[in-house]
Amino acid sequence: MEMTLPILILAIPITMFLILGIGGVYMSKKMAGVLGILGMGVTMCIAYYVALTYFFSGDPAFIDAQGLRLQVPVFDWLWLAFNNALQVKLGFLLDPISAMMLIVITTISFMVHLYSWGYMEGEKGFQRFYAFLSLFSFSMLGLVVATNIFQMYIFWELVGVSSYLLIGFYYKLPSAVSASKKAFIVTRFADLGFLIGILILSFYCKTFDFIPITNDPTSVLASTGGATFMGASVLTWALVLIFVGGMGKSAMMPLHIWLPDAMEGPTPVSALIHAATMVVAGVYLVARMFPLYLIEEASLLFVTCVGAITAFYAAVVACCQIDIKRVLAFSTISQIAFMMVALGVARPELHDGFGYMASMFHLFTHAMFKALLFLGAGALIHAVHSNDYTAMGGLRKYMPITHWTFLIGCLAIAGIWPFSGFFSKDEMLAAMFANHWFWGAWMTMVAGLTAFYMFRLYYLIFWWEENPHYKEHKPHDAPWQMSLPLIILAAVSCVAGFIPFGEFVTWNRMPYHIHIELPVAATSLTVAILAIALATVMYRKKNQIPSRLKAAMPGLWQAAHRRFYWDEIYMFITHKIIFNIICKSIAWFDRHVIDATMDGFAKITQKTSFAIRGMQSGSIQTYIVWYFLGAVLLAGITWICIF
């Protein structure tokens, strides 16, 4: 494969960012939109060509005679050399998961670019918005094709910067500014852990490159020499710290608080960042380093536990939200955690580690139907000018395209056959049951909650009692720029599950033949149908069941509605403890002890200088007197010391 095409995948988005960022003020909104869409469209076509060539060409450079898909550094330029072994390079790594991510990122990004042309029409800063979209796309693409972990970290931070810009796009709204700062600060704390993990790993491995690290993980373990810290191996610490970076990006507990507030950004941003690309960066990171995690099962257990707790927590909270974007935000947290658990339970001895394949499969399918749901939510908000489901109801009559595409997204995420989510969810649950019955049962319960809260949302929007305001402002389907991405993503969500994903993406890069685990599939499908039936009874028509249930458990409902007070806990820790106690104490000590001591030395010096300034009179006689007095004093001291 020629080097030019992979370079263009990165070069076009960053060029569009520079053109729109610098020259956007001099062009019309239509021109900016066309340039942004055209640039992303060309990038998508090239990315598809590169990925499909890798998967289907049969080129010996990409796949060997045994069916092993090879890791191909298309280019790898030396940037920094610390020594002969430890070097930082900038390159383009083509392998199964990076090729898959090229398809996911460019597809969703193009759909968002097209959708935004209609959604953001009339918004101030239209050109700036498209510039930020291009920057984010460039950053995310650079992250997934990185040849080494340090290059990944660079683009990891660029993703953080570009998400900050997009979340805070409405910079005149205090809530948007606060949300962007929260996202930036929380992920920075996580990224610090990521950086420390990188430094520990590189110290022992003597390399940043993924290929030697992941192809021969036992040598990495041997290089640590059995070093331990606080009862755990150094490698375990490194992998856990690296995962902390993934926890921040993927909004895992307790670093999840930024994601729901990030819904303050424009809805297309929510679809791009928080449905399909940025939040899966943590999953991609663990998948990229998976061979290392396999030899340190303690780190995989940590991944599993964090994912399982987060998935259940987010699902419960989603059941009690009234803002449709926040429901989808917590749904994203829960689904990303689902992928983490699937990675955590994967073992080579369990059907060739098919939990890894299942996680990547769900990453692919989830990206499509979650982007569909977010863009559908944007169409609803565009029609009724509110995020609150109480401003909706009965919209199936007024917005048929949005209704049917949103329903497909709900069926897909609920795991109903034959939609895409059914197949990927079945594979994940099968991997969990194969590891331990507890993980399978726990995540089946989470899957049931997912089906319940998504159809709760669906019925409240499209079937509940019509809002009286419809008489004044009749809702209608969005323009074609917004409807076309919905139709395309809905179609993909219907057929994506039939892709033989295991033939392309596995942890050891060998083909794996997917087969439905009938007992698991039957169990999960039954649970999903029962959950949908319960949501139908409670929310299809206006009734007293939800209010009675709320009145029966007011404490639990309020706690779930308030996200179990995690924001309040963080505010208490930061304001009451860190700021009011620790910081104020440090400030008092600095002001009254450190500064006072320095000021005291200055005053003593000043008064002493004033007291002895008479010694510098300019009179020779005075100098002689002081000389002899000093000599006598020195002689006296000498006499006392000797005798």
PDB file of N, CA and C in Angstrom, residues 432-463:
ATOM      1  N   MET A 432     -18.991 -13.693  29.214  1.00  0.00           N
ATOM      2  CA  MET A 432     -19.103 -13.488  30.663  1.00  0.00           C
ATOM      3  C   MET A 432     -19.558 -14.753  31.373  1.00  0.00           C
ATOM      4  N   PHE A 433     -20.545 -15.445  30.821  1.00  0.00           N
ATOM      5  CA  PHE A 433     -20.979 -16.708  31.412  1.00  0.00           C
ATOM      6  C   PHE A 433     -19.871 -17.757  31.343  1.00  0.00           C
ATOM      7  N   ALA A 434     -19.093 -17.753  30.270  1.00  0.00           N
ATOM      8  CA  ALA A 434     -17.993 -18.712  30.139  1.00  0.00           C
ATOM      9  C   ALA A 434     -16.922 -18.479  31.200  1.00  0.00           C
ATOM     10  N   ASN A 435     -16.712 -17.213  31.580  1.00  0.00           N
ATOM     11  CA  ASN A 435     -15.722 -16.897  32.613  1.00  0.00           C
ATOM     12  C   ASN A 435     -16.242 -17.261  34.000  1.00  0.00           C
ATOM     13  N   HIS A 436     -17.430 -16.767  34.351  1.00  0.00           N
ATOM     14  CA  HIS A 436     -18.063 -17.062  35.644  1.00  0.00           C
ATOM     15  C   HIS A 436     -19.545 -16.696  35.555  1.00  0.00           C
ATOM     16  N   TRP A 437     -20.371 -17.544  36.157  1.00  0.00           N
ATOM     17  CA  TRP A 437     -21.816 -17.315  36.068  1.00  0.00           C
ATOM     18  C   TRP A 437     -22.214 -15.965  36.660  1.00  0.00           C
ATOM     19  N   PHE A 438     -21.466 -15.492  37.659  1.00  0.00           N
ATOM     20  CA  PHE A 438     -21.832 -14.228  38.300  1.00  0.00           C
ATOM     21  C   PHE A 438     -21.780 -13.076  37.322  1.00  0.00           C
ATOM     22  N   TRP A 439     -20.685 -13.009  36.537  1.00  0.00           N
ATOM     23  CA  TRP A 439     -20.560 -11.905  35.587  1.00  0.00           C
ATOM     24  C   TRP A 439     -21.670 -11.968  34.550  1.00  0.00           C
ATOM     25  N   GLY A 440     -22.001 -13.166  34.091  1.00  0.00           N
ATOM     26  CA  GLY A 440     -23.074 -13.301  33.122  1.00  0.00           C
ATOM     27  C   GLY A 440     -24.420 -12.869  33.674  1.00  0.00           C
ATOM     28  N   ALA A 441     -24.733 -13.302  34.897  1.00  0.00           N
ATOM     29  CA  ALA A 441     -26.008 -12.944  35.515  1.00  0.00           C
ATOM     30  C   ALA A 441     -26.088 -11.449  35.796  1.00  0.00           C
ATOM     31  N   TRP A 442     -25.000 -10.891  36.306  1.00  0.00           N
ATOM     32  CA  TRP A 442     -24.973  -9.458  36.634  1.00  0.00           C
ATOM     33  C   TRP A 442     -25.196  -8.606  35.393  1.00  0.00           C
ATOM     34  N   MET A 443     -24.478  -8.914  34.314  1.00  0.00           N
ATOM     35  CA  MET A 443     -24.599  -8.102  33.112  1.00  0.00           C
ATOM     36  C   MET A 443     -25.895  -8.385  32.350  1.00  0.00           C
ATOM     37  N   THR A 444     -26.492  -9.572  32.530  1.00  0.00           N
ATOM     38  CA  THR A 444     -27.819  -9.817  31.973  1.00  0.00           C
ATOM     39  C   THR A 444     -28.844  -8.902  32.635  1.00  0.00           C
ATOM     40  N   MET A 445     -28.708  -8.713  33.938  1.00  0.00           N
ATOM     41  CA  MET A 445     -29.568  -7.776  34.656  1.00  0.00           C
ATOM     42  C   MET A 445     -29.388  -6.358  34.115  1.00  0.00           C
ATOM     43  N   VAL A 446     -28.142  -5.960  33.862  1.00  0.00           N
ATOM     44  CA  VAL A 446     -27.877  -4.637  33.299  1.00  0.00           C
ATOM     45  C   VAL A 446     -28.509  -4.512  31.914  1.00  0.00           C
ATOM     46  N   ALA A 447     -28.416  -5.578  31.114  1.00  0.00           N
ATOM     47  CA  ALA A 447     -29.024  -5.564  29.789  1.00  0.00           C
ATOM     48  C   ALA A 447     -30.538  -5.387  29.882  1.00  0.00           C
ATOM     49  N   GLY A 448     -31.162  -6.019  30.881  1.00  0.00           N
ATOM     50  CA  GLY A 448     -32.593  -5.844  31.098  1.00  0.00           C
ATOM     51  C   GLY A 448     -32.942  -4.409  31.455  1.00  0.00           C
ATOM     52  N   LEU A 449     -32.147  -3.791  32.312  1.00  0.00           N
ATOM     53  CA  LEU A 449     -32.355  -2.389  32.658  1.00  0.00           C
ATOM     54  C   LEU A 449     -32.204  -1.494  31.433  1.00  0.00           C
ATOM     55  N   THR A 450     -31.259  -1.841  30.556  1.00  0.00           N
ATOM     56  CA  THR A 450     -31.054  -1.061  29.333  1.00  0.00           C
ATOM     57  C   THR A 450     -32.314  -1.069  28.467  1.00  0.00           C
ATOM     58  N   ALA A 451     -32.874  -2.250  28.261  1.00  0.00           N
ATOM     59  CA  ALA A 451     -34.099  -2.349  27.468  1.00  0.00           C
ATOM     60  C   ALA A 451     -35.233  -1.564  28.115  1.00  0.00           C
ATOM     61  N   PHE A 452     -35.308  -1.604  29.452  1.00  0.00           N
ATOM     62  CA  PHE A 452     -36.380  -0.902  30.153  1.00  0.00           C
ATOM     63  C   PHE A 452     -36.276   0.605  29.987  1.00  0.00           C
ATOM     64  N   TYR A 453     -35.097   1.190  30.299  1.00  0.00           N
ATOM     65  CA  TYR A 453     -35.035   2.650  30.275  1.00  0.00           C
ATOM     66  C   TYR A 453     -35.058   3.208  28.853  1.00  0.00           C
ATOM     67  N   MET A 454     -34.591   2.443  27.871  1.00  0.00           N
ATOM     68  CA  MET A 454     -34.667   2.938  26.502  1.00  0.00           C
ATOM     69  C   MET A 454     -36.103   2.954  25.992  1.00  0.00           C
ATOM     70  N   PHE A 455     -36.887   1.933  26.323  1.00  0.00           N
ATOM     71  CA  PHE A 455     -38.276   1.953  25.889  1.00  0.00           C
ATOM     72  C   PHE A 455     -39.130   2.845  26.777  1.00  0.00           C
ATOM     73  N   ARG A 456     -38.721   3.080  27.993  1.00  0.00           N
ATOM     74  CA  ARG A 456     -39.347   4.141  28.784  1.00  0.00           C
ATOM     75  C   ARG A 456     -39.204   5.465  28.059  1.00  0.00           C
ATOM     76  N   LEU A 457     -37.995   5.764  27.596  1.00  0.00           N
ATOM     77  CA  LEU A 457     -37.752   6.995  26.863  1.00  0.00           C
ATOM     78  C   LEU A 457     -38.546   7.024  25.565  1.00  0.00           C
ATOM     79  N   TYR A 458     -38.562   5.901  24.842  1.00  0.00           N
ATOM     80  CA  TYR A 458     -39.273   5.834  23.561  1.00  0.00           C
ATOM     81  C   TYR A 458     -40.760   6.120  23.731  1.00  0.00           C
ATOM     82  N   TYR A 459     -41.394   5.486  24.705  1.00  0.00           N
ATOM     83  CA  TYR A 459     -42.832   5.679  24.906  1.00  0.00           C
ATOM     84  C   TYR A 459     -43.147   7.087  25.394  1.00  0.00           C
ATOM     85  N   LEU A 460     -42.317   7.637  26.273  1.00  0.00           N
ATOM     86  CA  LEU A 460     -42.566   8.985  26.774  1.00  0.00           C
ATOM     87  C   LEU A 460     -42.464  10.025  25.665  1.00  0.00           C
ATOM     88  N   ILE A 461     -41.611   9.783  24.685  1.00  0.00           N
ATOM     89  CA  ILE A 461     -41.427  10.724  23.589  1.00  0.00           C
ATOM     90  C   ILE A 461     -42.504  10.568  22.524  1.00  0.00           C
ATOM     91  N   PHE A 462     -42.771   9.331  22.132  1.00  0.00           N
ATOM     92  CA  PHE A 462     -43.591   9.098  20.943  1.00  0.00           C
ATOM     93  C   PHE A 462     -45.017   8.630  21.228  1.00  0.00           C
ATOM     94  N   TRP A 463     -45.317   8.147  22.432  1.00  0.00           N
ATOM     95  CA  TRP A 463     -46.639   7.589  22.713  1.00  0.00           C
ATOM     96  C   TRP A 463     -47.363   8.291  23.849  1.00  0.00           C
TER      97      TRP A 463
END
